[in-house]
Tab-separated table of C-alpha atoms in Angstrom:
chain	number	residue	atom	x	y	z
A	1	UNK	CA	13.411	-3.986	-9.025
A	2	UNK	CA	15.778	-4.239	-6.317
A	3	UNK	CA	17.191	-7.683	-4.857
A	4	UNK	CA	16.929	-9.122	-1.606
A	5	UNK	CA	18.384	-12.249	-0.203
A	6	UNK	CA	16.811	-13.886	2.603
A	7	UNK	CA	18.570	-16.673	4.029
A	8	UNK	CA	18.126	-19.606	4.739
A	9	UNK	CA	15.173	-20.611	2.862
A	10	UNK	CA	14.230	-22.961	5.510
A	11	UNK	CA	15.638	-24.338	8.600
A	12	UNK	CA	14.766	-26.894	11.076
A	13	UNK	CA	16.681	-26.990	14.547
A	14	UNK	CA	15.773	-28.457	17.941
A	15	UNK	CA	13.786	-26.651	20.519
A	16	UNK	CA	16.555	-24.658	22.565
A	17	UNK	CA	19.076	-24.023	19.948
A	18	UNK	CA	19.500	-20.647	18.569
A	19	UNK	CA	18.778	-19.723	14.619
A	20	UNK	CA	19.807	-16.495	12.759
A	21	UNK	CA	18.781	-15.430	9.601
A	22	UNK	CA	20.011	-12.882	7.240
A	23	UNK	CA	18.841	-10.273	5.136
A	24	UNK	CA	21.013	-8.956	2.605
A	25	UNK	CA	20.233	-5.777	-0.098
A	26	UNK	CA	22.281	-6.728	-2.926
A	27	UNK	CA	21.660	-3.739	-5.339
A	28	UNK	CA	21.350	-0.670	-3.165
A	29	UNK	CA	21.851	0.232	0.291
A	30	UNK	CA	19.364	-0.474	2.889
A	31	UNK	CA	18.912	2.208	5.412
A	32	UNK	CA	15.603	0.440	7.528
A	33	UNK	CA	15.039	-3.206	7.095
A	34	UNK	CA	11.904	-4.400	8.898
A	35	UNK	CA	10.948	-8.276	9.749
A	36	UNK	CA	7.943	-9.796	9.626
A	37	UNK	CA	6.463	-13.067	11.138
A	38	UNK	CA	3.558	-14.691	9.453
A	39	UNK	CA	1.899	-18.090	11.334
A	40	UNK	CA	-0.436	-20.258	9.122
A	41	UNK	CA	-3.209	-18.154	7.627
A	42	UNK	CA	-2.403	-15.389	9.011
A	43	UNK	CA	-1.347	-11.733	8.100
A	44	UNK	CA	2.234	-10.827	7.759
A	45	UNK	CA	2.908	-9.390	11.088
A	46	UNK	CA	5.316	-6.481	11.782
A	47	UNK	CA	8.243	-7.780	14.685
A	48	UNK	CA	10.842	-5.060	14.585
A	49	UNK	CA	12.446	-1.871	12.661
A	50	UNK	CA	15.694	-1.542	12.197
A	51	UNK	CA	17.769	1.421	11.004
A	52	UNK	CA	21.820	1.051	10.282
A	53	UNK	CA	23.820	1.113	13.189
A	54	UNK	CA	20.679	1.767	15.790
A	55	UNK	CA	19.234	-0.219	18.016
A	56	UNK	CA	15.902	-1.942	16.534
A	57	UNK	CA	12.275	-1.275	17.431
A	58	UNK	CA	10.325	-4.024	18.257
A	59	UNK	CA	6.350	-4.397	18.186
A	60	UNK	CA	4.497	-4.546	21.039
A	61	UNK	CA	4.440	-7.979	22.363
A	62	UNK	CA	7.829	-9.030	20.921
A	63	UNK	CA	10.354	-9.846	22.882
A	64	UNK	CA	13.741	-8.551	22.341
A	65	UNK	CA	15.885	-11.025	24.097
A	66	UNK	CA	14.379	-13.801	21.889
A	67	UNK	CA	14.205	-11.880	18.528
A	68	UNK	CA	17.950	-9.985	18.391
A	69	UNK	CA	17.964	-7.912	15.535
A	70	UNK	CA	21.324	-6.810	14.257
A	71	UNK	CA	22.148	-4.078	11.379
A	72	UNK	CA	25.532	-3.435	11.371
A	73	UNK	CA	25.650	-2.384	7.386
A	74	UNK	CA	23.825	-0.732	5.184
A	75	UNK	CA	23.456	-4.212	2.972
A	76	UNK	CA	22.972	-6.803	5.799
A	77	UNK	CA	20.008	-7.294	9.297
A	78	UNK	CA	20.129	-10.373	10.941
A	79	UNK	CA	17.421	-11.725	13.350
A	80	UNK	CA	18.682	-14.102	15.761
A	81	UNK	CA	15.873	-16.512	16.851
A	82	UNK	CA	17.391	-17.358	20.639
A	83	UNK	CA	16.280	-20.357	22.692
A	84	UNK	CA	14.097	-21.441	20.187
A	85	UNK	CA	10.648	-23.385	21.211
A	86	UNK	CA	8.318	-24.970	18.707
A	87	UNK	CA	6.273	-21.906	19.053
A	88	UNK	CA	8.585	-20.071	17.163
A	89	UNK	CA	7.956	-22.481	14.300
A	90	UNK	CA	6.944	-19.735	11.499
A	91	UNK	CA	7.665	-18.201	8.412
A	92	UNK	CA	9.828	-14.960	9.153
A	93	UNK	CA	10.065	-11.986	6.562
A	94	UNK	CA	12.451	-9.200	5.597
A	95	UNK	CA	12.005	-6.472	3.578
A	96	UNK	CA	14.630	-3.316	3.021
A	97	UNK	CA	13.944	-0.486	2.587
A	98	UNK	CA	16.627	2.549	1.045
A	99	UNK	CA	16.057	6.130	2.326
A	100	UNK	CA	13.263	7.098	4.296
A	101	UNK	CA	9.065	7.663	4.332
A	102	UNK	CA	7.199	7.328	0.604
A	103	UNK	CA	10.829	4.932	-0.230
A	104	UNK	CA	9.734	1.684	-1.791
A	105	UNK	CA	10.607	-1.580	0.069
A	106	UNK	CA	11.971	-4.474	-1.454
A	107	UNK	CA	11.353	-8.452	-0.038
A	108	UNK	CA	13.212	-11.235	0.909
A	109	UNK	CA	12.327	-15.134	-0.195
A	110	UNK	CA	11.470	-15.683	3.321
A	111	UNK	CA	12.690	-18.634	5.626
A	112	UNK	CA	10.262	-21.141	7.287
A	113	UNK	CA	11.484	-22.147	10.589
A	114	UNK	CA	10.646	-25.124	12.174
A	115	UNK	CA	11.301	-26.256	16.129
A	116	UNK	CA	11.278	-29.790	16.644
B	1	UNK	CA	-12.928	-3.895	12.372
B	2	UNK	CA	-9.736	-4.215	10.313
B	3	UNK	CA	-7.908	-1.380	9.020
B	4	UNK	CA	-7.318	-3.280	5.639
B	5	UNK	CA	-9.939	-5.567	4.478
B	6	UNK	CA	-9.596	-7.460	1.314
B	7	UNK	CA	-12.250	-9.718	-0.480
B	8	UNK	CA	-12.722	-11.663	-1.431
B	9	UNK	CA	-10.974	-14.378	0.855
B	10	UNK	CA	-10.763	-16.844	-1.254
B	11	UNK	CA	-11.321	-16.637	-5.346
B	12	UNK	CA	-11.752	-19.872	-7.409
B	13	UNK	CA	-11.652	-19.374	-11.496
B	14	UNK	CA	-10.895	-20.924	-14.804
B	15	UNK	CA	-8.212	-19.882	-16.809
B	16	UNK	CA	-8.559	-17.166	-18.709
B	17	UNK	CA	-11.229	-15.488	-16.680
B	18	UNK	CA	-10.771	-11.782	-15.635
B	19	UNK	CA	-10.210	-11.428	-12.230
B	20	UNK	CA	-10.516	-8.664	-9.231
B	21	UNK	CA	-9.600	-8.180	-5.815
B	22	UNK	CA	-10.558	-5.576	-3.813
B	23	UNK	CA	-9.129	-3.873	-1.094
B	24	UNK	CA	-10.195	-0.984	1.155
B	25	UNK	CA	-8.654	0.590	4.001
B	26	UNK	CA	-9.619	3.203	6.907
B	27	UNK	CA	-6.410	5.173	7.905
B	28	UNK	CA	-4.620	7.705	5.950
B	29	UNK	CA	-2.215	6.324	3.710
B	30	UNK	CA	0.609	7.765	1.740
B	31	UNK	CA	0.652	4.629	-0.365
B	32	UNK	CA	-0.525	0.839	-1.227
B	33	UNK	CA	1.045	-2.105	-1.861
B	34	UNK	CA	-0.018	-5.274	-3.594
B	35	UNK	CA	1.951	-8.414	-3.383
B	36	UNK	CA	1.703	-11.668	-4.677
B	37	UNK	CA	2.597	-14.586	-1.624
B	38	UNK	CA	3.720	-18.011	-3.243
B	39	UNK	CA	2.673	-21.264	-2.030
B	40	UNK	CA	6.575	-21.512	-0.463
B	41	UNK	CA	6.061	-18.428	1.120
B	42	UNK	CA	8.131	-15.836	-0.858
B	43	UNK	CA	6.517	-12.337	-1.516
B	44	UNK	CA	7.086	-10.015	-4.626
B	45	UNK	CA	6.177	-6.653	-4.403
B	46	UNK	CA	3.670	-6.036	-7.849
B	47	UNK	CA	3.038	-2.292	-7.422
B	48	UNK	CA	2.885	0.758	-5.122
B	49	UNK	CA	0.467	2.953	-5.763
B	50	UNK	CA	-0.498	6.366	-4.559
B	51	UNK	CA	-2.632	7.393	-6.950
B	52	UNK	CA	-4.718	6.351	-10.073
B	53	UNK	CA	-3.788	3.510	-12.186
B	54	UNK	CA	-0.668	1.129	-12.783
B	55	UNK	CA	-0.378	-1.876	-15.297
B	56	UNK	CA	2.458	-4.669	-15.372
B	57	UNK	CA	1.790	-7.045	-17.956
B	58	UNK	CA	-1.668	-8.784	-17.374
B	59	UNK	CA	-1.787	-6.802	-14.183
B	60	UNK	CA	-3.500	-3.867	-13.564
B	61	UNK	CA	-3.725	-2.256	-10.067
B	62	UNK	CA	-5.931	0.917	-9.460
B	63	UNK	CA	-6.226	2.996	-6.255
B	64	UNK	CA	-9.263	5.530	-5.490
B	65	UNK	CA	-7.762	8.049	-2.704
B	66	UNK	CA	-11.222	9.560	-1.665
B	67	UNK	CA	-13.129	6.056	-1.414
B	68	UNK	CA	-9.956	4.624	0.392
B	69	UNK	CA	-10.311	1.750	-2.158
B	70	UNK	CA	-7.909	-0.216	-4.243
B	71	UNK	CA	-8.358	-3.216	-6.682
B	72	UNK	CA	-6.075	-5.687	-8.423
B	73	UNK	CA	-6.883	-6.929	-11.821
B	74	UNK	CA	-5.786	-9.861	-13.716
B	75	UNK	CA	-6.231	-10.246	-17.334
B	76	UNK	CA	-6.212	-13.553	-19.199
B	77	UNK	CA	-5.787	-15.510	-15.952
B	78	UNK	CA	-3.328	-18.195	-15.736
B	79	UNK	CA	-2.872	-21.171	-13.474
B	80	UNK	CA	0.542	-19.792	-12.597
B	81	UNK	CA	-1.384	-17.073	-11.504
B	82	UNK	CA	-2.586	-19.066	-8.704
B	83	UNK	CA	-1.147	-17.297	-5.058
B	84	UNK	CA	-2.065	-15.653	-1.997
B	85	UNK	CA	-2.349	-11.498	-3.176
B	86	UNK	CA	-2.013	-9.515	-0.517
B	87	UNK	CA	-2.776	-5.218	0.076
B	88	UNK	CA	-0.323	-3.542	2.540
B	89	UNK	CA	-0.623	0.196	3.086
B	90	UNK	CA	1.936	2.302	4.153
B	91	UNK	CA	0.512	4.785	7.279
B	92	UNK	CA	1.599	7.899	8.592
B	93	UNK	CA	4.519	6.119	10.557
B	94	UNK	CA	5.627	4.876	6.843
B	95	UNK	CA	5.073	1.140	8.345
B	96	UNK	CA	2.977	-1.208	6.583
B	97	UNK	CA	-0.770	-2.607	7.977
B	98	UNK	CA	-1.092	-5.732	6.038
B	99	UNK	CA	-4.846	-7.260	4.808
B	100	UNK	CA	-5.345	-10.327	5.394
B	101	UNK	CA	-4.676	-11.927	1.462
B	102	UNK	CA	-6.601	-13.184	-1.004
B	103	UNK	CA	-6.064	-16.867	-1.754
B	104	UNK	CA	-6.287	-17.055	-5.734
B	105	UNK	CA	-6.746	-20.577	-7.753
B	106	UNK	CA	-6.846	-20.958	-11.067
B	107	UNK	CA	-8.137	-24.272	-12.706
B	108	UNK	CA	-6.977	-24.786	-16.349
């Protein structure tokens, strides 16, 4: 199937500091990448939707001014953790998705942040 | 009441036992996911489904459409095996509604 890179892996940075991550589609061109945010035992849960060169749509109860989303291509989304606070500690998710509706997506590794 | 339940929760077995994991939803879907969660996190998509029956390997993943019902099958289970499977189905918006997971263990 297709590839996507998530990175980093992991990353631990101190409470205040800002953190971005990066999705890349290495195969095929990504027209919607979502992210995801997953705390211990819980369910993967949806943050934001991003289409190439749109704004994103967040979830209800996610703020945009922490979580900046960025798609400027059609092979890379970046989601800029801002201020971070330990609460933000948690594993965040990409997945990419080319064309639209029935379109399989594709995931990334995943990155486990950590606020200290 | 959860729009995706899965069970069982949690699933203990030996190697080599055949094992299922249900899944059964309540909205209308245009497909279903199952993925396999690591211990390091990572997820790999294993099938999408929309109707009947797909098989990868020692996996098998079937999907009933009129029950709303969907199971996962391994064959000739392996410790490596041993992961968090999760069912996602896609809804009318084309955005997933994730279950909950199903934490797998195999014991050689």
């Amino acid at each position: 199937g297709a590839v996507v890179s998530q990175h980093p892996s992991w990353v631990i940075c101190k409470s205040g500091t800002s953190v971005k991550i990066e999705c890349r589609s290495l195969d095929f061109q990504a027209t919607t990448m979502f992210w995801y945010r997953q705390f211990p035992k819980q369910s993967l849960m949806l943050m934001a939707t991003s289409n190439e060169g749109s704004k994103a749509t967040y979830e209800q109860g996610v703020e945009k001014d922490k979580f900046l989303i960025n798609h400027a291509s059609l092979t890379l989304s970046t989601l800029t953790v801002t201020s971070a606070h330990p609460e933000d500690s948690s594993f965040y998710i990409c997945s990419a998705r080319a064309g639209t509706g029935d379109t399989e997506a594709f995931f990334g590794q995943g990155t486990r942040l950590t606020v200290v | 009441k959860n729009e995706v339940e899965q069970s069982p929760q949690n699933l203990t077995a030996q190697e080599g036992e055949f094992i299922t994991i249900n899944c059964s939803y309540s909205v209308g879907i245009s497909a279903l996911h199952w993925l396999q969660q690591h211990p390091g996190g990572g997820i790999v998509s294993l099938f999408m489904l929309s109707s009947g029956k797909k098989k990868h390997g020692r996996l098998i993943a079937t999907i009933n459409i009129q029950e709303k019902h969907s199971s996962l099958h391994i064959t000739a289970s392996h410790p490596r095996d041993s992961a968090v499977y999760i069912c996602a189905v896609k809804g009318s918006n084309y955005q997933l509604i994730w279950g909950a997971g199903t934490k797998l263990i195999i014991k050689p």
